[in-house]
Amino acid sequence: MLEAIGSIVVVCGLLVLSQLSPGPDVFFVFRTALAQGFLRGVAVGAGISMGFFIQAVVACTAGAWVMSQSWSTYMLWAAAAWLLYLAYKIFPFKGKGAEVDLSERSGGRQSCGVLLWQGFLCNILNPKCMLFILTLSAGPLKAHAAMEWYAPVLMVALTAAGLLGWCIWSALLQWSPIQVRYVRHTKGIDAAFAVLLAVFAVLLLLPDGIF
């Protein structure tokens, strides 16, 4: 029992640390938390966590079967299209970026509901996230297959750990020195985010993509 619980803690810890690695979910949460504040960063993170839970359920049950199906290719195309759309929305066309006034951040902010939905789509349309979850949890799931409670608890624990991680990182991004630097370099950061999302969209379609 203690060994099983310990394995869940270790896997969840690895998940939270993985949120610092490059990826569309990370960039979406970080950019939103910097530009629109803690609550909206958490809203994106909550949407991502909703998608993550669905993918965790699939990955811990039938993940290998799904990705072996011929129609999984269309899932990858849909994911790439969504990432390219996000890149288009973020990129500062003709030098006009999303100016951010941290003293009046209530203006021009998207609602938490909209960000929740966008975060959900950003995650659920990235099926390679499911492969990451499968890789992370395959060993523990096999080792504790005899415990019927293990897989459901692992799914819930991973989702909760992911949401906690997004809350932590969104809170840290409210530190004023980071905010000041963001305002100073808003256009450049937006352009960089847009380019990275576009790159991720292309990599998502490659056999050896990084997601």
mmCIF file of C-alpha atoms in Angstrom:
data_model
loop_
_atom_site.group_PDB
_atom_site.id
_atom_site.type_symbol
_atom_site.label_atom_id
_atom_site.label_comp_id
_atom_site.label_asym_id
_atom_site.label_seq_id
_atom_site.Cartn_x
_atom_site.Cartn_y
_atom_site.Cartn_z
ATOM 1 C CA MET A 1 0.000 0.000 0.000
ATOM 2 C CA LEU A 2 2.694 2.502 1.011
ATOM 3 C CA GLU A 3 4.736 1.636 -2.072
ATOM 4 C CA ALA A 4 1.715 2.246 -4.309
ATOM 5 C CA ILE A 5 0.981 5.612 -2.680
ATOM 6 C CA GLY A 6 4.647 6.531 -2.929
ATOM 7 C CA SER A 7 4.652 5.787 -6.659
ATOM 8 C CA ILE A 8 1.643 8.085 -7.139
ATOM 9 C CA VAL A 9 3.441 10.899 -5.286
ATOM 10 C CA VAL A 10 6.555 10.443 -7.432
ATOM 11 C CA VAL A 11 4.604 10.424 -10.710
ATOM 12 C CA CYS A 12 2.653 13.542 -9.674
ATOM 13 C CA GLY A 13 5.883 15.303 -8.723
ATOM 14 C CA LEU A 14 7.377 14.540 -12.129
ATOM 15 C CA LEU A 15 4.239 15.918 -13.760
ATOM 16 C CA VAL A 16 4.472 19.261 -11.927
ATOM 17 C CA LEU A 17 8.148 19.600 -12.855
ATOM 18 C CA SER A 18 7.329 18.756 -16.475
ATOM 19 C CA GLN A 19 5.129 21.877 -16.598
ATOM 20 C CA LEU A 20 8.337 23.904 -16.821
ATOM 21 C CA SER A 21 9.320 22.216 -20.079
ATOM 22 C CA PRO A 22 8.434 23.790 -23.447
ATOM 23 C CA GLY A 23 4.970 23.015 -24.760
ATOM 24 C CA PRO A 24 1.760 24.717 -25.910
ATOM 25 C CA ASP A 25 -0.010 24.223 -22.562
ATOM 26 C CA VAL A 26 2.902 25.784 -20.674
ATOM 27 C CA PHE A 27 3.168 28.783 -22.951
ATOM 28 C CA PHE A 28 -0.589 29.389 -22.891
ATOM 29 C CA VAL A 29 -0.770 29.375 -19.080
ATOM 30 C CA PHE A 30 2.402 31.395 -18.577
ATOM 31 C CA ARG A 31 1.497 34.060 -21.127
ATOM 32 C CA THR A 32 -2.041 34.427 -19.764
ATOM 33 C CA ALA A 33 -0.854 34.633 -16.146
ATOM 34 C CA LEU A 34 1.693 37.305 -17.072
ATOM 35 C CA ALA A 35 -0.627 39.368 -19.233
ATOM 36 C CA GLN A 36 -3.992 38.943 -17.508
ATOM 37 C CA GLY A 37 -3.284 37.965 -13.917
ATOM 38 C CA PHE A 38 -3.404 35.022 -11.544
ATOM 39 C CA LEU A 39 -7.098 34.099 -11.812
ATOM 40 C CA ARG A 40 -7.067 33.988 -15.596
ATOM 41 C CA GLY A 41 -3.861 32.005 -15.639
ATOM 42 C CA VAL A 42 -5.540 29.534 -13.294
ATOM 43 C CA ALA A 43 -8.636 29.518 -15.555
ATOM 44 C CA VAL A 44 -6.467 28.372 -18.474
ATOM 45 C CA GLY A 45 -4.801 25.835 -16.193
ATOM 46 C CA ALA A 46 -8.202 24.539 -15.052
ATOM 47 C CA GLY A 47 -9.302 24.086 -18.673
ATOM 48 C CA ILE A 48 -6.080 22.262 -19.437
ATOM 49 C CA SER A 49 -6.641 20.063 -16.385
ATOM 50 C CA MET A 50 -10.136 19.155 -17.636
ATOM 51 C CA GLY A 51 -8.656 17.979 -20.917
ATOM 52 C CA PHE A 52 -5.791 16.344 -19.061
ATOM 53 C CA PHE A 53 -8.198 14.262 -16.974
ATOM 54 C CA ILE A 54 -9.930 12.949 -20.090
ATOM 55 C CA GLN A 55 -6.588 12.108 -21.650
ATOM 56 C CA ALA A 56 -5.424 10.507 -18.404
ATOM 57 C CA VAL A 57 -8.498 8.262 -18.401
ATOM 58 C CA VAL A 58 -7.837 7.264 -22.004
ATOM 59 C CA ALA A 59 -4.091 6.832 -21.483
ATOM 60 C CA CYS A 60 -4.588 4.670 -18.408
ATOM 61 C CA THR A 61 -7.157 2.485 -20.135
ATOM 62 C CA ALA A 62 -6.982 2.414 -23.932
ATOM 63 C CA GLY A 63 -4.253 4.897 -24.901
ATOM 64 C CA ALA A 64 -2.149 2.496 -26.936
ATOM 65 C CA TRP A 65 -5.208 1.303 -28.878
ATOM 66 C CA VAL A 66 -6.356 4.841 -29.753
ATOM 67 C CA MET A 67 -3.011 5.956 -31.162
ATOM 68 C CA SER A 68 -2.725 2.763 -33.221
ATOM 69 C CA GLN A 69 -5.940 3.569 -35.112
ATOM 70 C CA SER A 70 -5.772 5.089 -38.592
ATOM 71 C CA TRP A 71 -8.113 7.955 -37.615
ATOM 72 C CA SER A 72 -5.687 9.194 -34.967
ATOM 73 C CA THR A 73 -3.951 11.064 -37.809
ATOM 74 C CA TYR A 74 -6.959 13.385 -38.052
ATOM 75 C CA MET A 75 -6.609 14.147 -34.346
ATOM 76 C CA LEU A 76 -3.055 15.288 -34.992
ATOM 77 C CA TRP A 77 -4.178 17.517 -37.876
ATOM 78 C CA ALA A 78 -6.893 19.086 -35.706
ATOM 79 C CA ALA A 79 -4.366 19.729 -32.952
ATOM 80 C CA ALA A 80 -1.941 21.373 -35.378
ATOM 81 C CA ALA A 81 -4.705 23.576 -36.796
ATOM 82 C CA TRP A 82 -5.687 24.774 -33.307
ATOM 83 C CA LEU A 83 -2.093 25.625 -32.393
ATOM 84 C CA LEU A 84 -1.686 27.600 -35.624
ATOM 85 C CA TYR A 85 -4.878 29.514 -34.805
ATOM 86 C CA LEU A 86 -3.499 30.408 -31.366
ATOM 87 C CA ALA A 87 -0.248 31.551 -32.989
ATOM 88 C CA TYR A 88 -2.226 33.783 -35.363
ATOM 89 C CA LYS A 89 -4.185 35.325 -32.486
ATOM 90 C CA ILE A 90 -1.048 36.042 -30.439
ATOM 91 C CA PHE A 91 1.344 37.354 -33.101
ATOM 92 C CA PRO A 92 1.699 41.201 -33.052
ATOM 93 C CA PHE A 93 0.893 41.966 -36.699
ATOM 94 C CA LYS A 94 2.416 45.152 -38.164
ATOM 95 C CA GLY A 95 4.123 45.950 -34.881
ATOM 96 C CA LYS A 96 0.864 46.135 -32.958
ATOM 97 C CA GLY A 97 1.154 43.893 -29.930
ATOM 98 C CA ALA A 98 -1.153 43.324 -27.025
ATOM 99 C CA GLU A 99 -0.165 46.241 -24.819
ATOM 100 C CA VAL A 100 -0.438 45.405 -21.147
ATOM 101 C CA ASP A 101 -1.022 47.948 -18.387
ATOM 102 C CA LEU A 102 -0.463 46.082 -15.133
ATOM 103 C CA SER A 103 -1.976 48.915 -13.124
ATOM 104 C CA GLU A 104 -5.287 48.486 -14.981
ATOM 105 C CA ARG A 105 -5.349 44.864 -16.012
ATOM 106 C CA SER A 106 -9.130 44.680 -15.972
ATOM 107 C CA GLY A 107 -9.344 46.280 -19.406
ATOM 108 C CA GLY A 108 -9.341 44.055 -22.465
ATOM 109 C CA ARG A 109 -9.101 40.819 -20.499
ATOM 110 C CA GLN A 110 -10.874 37.697 -21.641
ATOM 111 C CA SER A 111 -13.435 36.143 -19.320
ATOM 112 C CA CYS A 112 -12.401 33.181 -17.189
ATOM 113 C CA GLY A 113 -15.049 31.091 -18.953
ATOM 114 C CA VAL A 114 -13.562 31.773 -22.380
ATOM 115 C CA LEU A 115 -10.045 31.053 -21.135
ATOM 116 C CA LEU A 116 -11.245 27.857 -19.456
ATOM 117 C CA TRP A 117 -12.658 26.653 -22.777
ATOM 118 C CA GLN A 118 -9.557 27.676 -24.723
ATOM 119 C CA GLY A 119 -7.326 25.899 -22.221
ATOM 120 C CA PHE A 120 -9.458 22.765 -22.555
ATOM 121 C CA LEU A 121 -9.190 22.823 -26.347
ATOM 122 C CA CYS A 122 -5.456 23.532 -26.221
ATOM 123 C CA ASN A 123 -4.952 20.346 -24.216
ATOM 124 C CA ILE A 124 -7.577 17.964 -25.558
ATOM 125 C CA LEU A 125 -6.527 18.653 -29.175
ATOM 126 C CA ASN A 126 -2.966 17.642 -28.368
ATOM 127 C CA PRO A 127 -3.201 13.817 -28.388
ATOM 128 C CA LYS A 128 0.529 13.419 -27.867
ATOM 129 C CA CYS A 129 -0.115 14.629 -24.326
ATOM 130 C CA MET A 130 -1.848 11.292 -23.857
ATOM 131 C CA LEU A 131 1.321 9.509 -24.922
ATOM 132 C CA PHE A 132 3.264 11.529 -22.338
ATOM 133 C CA ILE A 133 0.799 10.471 -19.623
ATOM 134 C CA LEU A 134 1.006 6.862 -20.798
ATOM 135 C CA THR A 135 4.802 6.953 -20.668
ATOM 136 C CA LEU A 136 4.758 8.512 -17.214
ATOM 137 C CA SER A 137 2.252 6.080 -15.745
ATOM 138 C CA ALA A 138 2.838 2.829 -17.651
ATOM 139 C CA GLY A 139 5.405 1.459 -15.199
ATOM 140 C CA PRO A 140 3.442 2.177 -11.998
ATOM 141 C CA LEU A 141 0.194 0.929 -13.576
ATOM 142 C CA LYS A 142 1.843 -2.366 -14.508
ATOM 143 C CA ALA A 143 3.509 -2.741 -11.119
ATOM 144 C CA HIS A 144 0.260 -2.195 -9.227
ATOM 145 C CA ALA A 145 -2.192 -3.769 -11.680
ATOM 146 C CA ALA A 146 -3.508 -6.075 -8.965
ATOM 147 C CA MET A 147 -4.861 -3.086 -7.005
ATOM 148 C CA GLU A 148 -8.198 -2.143 -8.542
ATOM 149 C CA TRP A 149 -8.172 1.273 -6.891
ATOM 150 C CA TYR A 150 -4.753 2.258 -8.235
ATOM 151 C CA ALA A 151 -5.625 3.399 -11.780
ATOM 152 C CA PRO A 152 -8.622 5.590 -10.804
ATOM 153 C CA VAL A 153 -6.680 7.181 -7.935
ATOM 154 C CA LEU A 154 -3.711 7.809 -10.226
ATOM 155 C CA MET A 155 -5.937 9.542 -12.798
ATOM 156 C CA VAL A 156 -7.449 11.859 -10.177
ATOM 157 C CA ALA A 157 -4.089 12.489 -8.492
ATOM 158 C CA LEU A 158 -2.404 13.411 -11.788
ATOM 159 C CA THR A 159 -5.213 15.829 -12.640
ATOM 160 C CA ALA A 160 -5.106 17.455 -9.191
ATOM 161 C CA ALA A 161 -1.312 17.718 -9.291
ATOM 162 C CA GLY A 162 -1.461 19.317 -12.727
ATOM 163 C CA LEU A 163 -3.960 21.940 -11.574
ATOM 164 C CA LEU A 164 -1.921 22.637 -8.433
ATOM 165 C CA GLY A 165 1.155 23.136 -10.582
ATOM 166 C CA TRP A 166 -0.613 25.649 -12.832
ATOM 167 C CA CYS A 167 -1.779 27.551 -9.728
ATOM 168 C CA ILE A 168 1.752 27.664 -8.322
ATOM 169 C CA TRP A 169 3.366 28.846 -11.549
ATOM 170 C CA SER A 170 0.603 31.427 -12.178
ATOM 171 C CA ALA A 171 1.132 32.816 -8.667
ATOM 172 C CA LEU A 172 4.903 33.039 -9.103
ATOM 173 C CA LEU A 173 4.407 34.919 -12.352
ATOM 174 C CA GLN A 174 2.697 37.723 -10.415
ATOM 175 C CA TRP A 175 6.098 38.755 -8.988
ATOM 176 C CA SER A 176 6.554 42.400 -9.943
ATOM 177 C CA PRO A 177 10.092 42.154 -11.457
ATOM 178 C CA ILE A 178 8.791 39.544 -13.901
ATOM 179 C CA GLN A 179 5.718 41.638 -14.681
ATOM 180 C CA VAL A 180 7.788 44.760 -15.380
ATOM 181 C CA ARG A 181 10.007 42.869 -17.801
ATOM 182 C CA TYR A 182 6.950 41.454 -19.511
ATOM 183 C CA VAL A 183 5.448 44.905 -20.090
ATOM 184 C CA ARG A 184 8.768 46.174 -21.421
ATOM 185 C CA HIS A 185 9.068 43.364 -23.943
ATOM 186 C CA THR A 186 5.407 42.523 -24.644
ATOM 187 C CA LYS A 187 5.609 42.576 -28.448
ATOM 188 C CA GLY A 188 8.774 40.520 -28.583
ATOM 189 C CA ILE A 189 7.399 37.964 -26.123
ATOM 190 C CA ASP A 190 4.117 37.709 -28.027
ATOM 191 C CA ALA A 191 5.989 37.188 -31.290
ATOM 192 C CA ALA A 192 8.190 34.530 -29.681
ATOM 193 C CA PHE A 193 5.168 32.713 -28.245
ATOM 194 C CA ALA A 194 3.423 32.787 -31.633
ATOM 195 C CA VAL A 195 6.460 31.414 -33.463
ATOM 196 C CA LEU A 196 6.945 28.674 -30.869
ATOM 197 C CA LEU A 197 3.304 27.621 -31.108
ATOM 198 C CA ALA A 198 3.617 27.457 -34.895
ATOM 199 C CA VAL A 199 6.758 25.333 -34.536
ATOM 200 C CA PHE A 200 4.947 23.024 -32.131
ATOM 201 C CA ALA A 201 2.109 22.688 -34.664
ATOM 202 C CA VAL A 202 4.587 21.500 -37.298
ATOM 203 C CA LEU A 203 6.397 19.165 -34.888
ATOM 204 C CA LEU A 204 3.074 17.665 -33.865
ATOM 205 C CA LEU A 205 2.732 16.237 -37.374
ATOM 206 C CA LEU A 206 6.203 14.709 -37.447
ATOM 207 C CA PRO A 207 6.719 11.051 -36.467
ATOM 208 C CA ASP A 208 9.396 12.053 -33.957
ATOM 209 C CA GLY A 209 7.611 15.157 -32.613
ATOM 210 C CA ILE A 210 8.522 16.379 -29.135
ATOM 211 C CA PHE A 211 5.109 16.588 -27.444
#
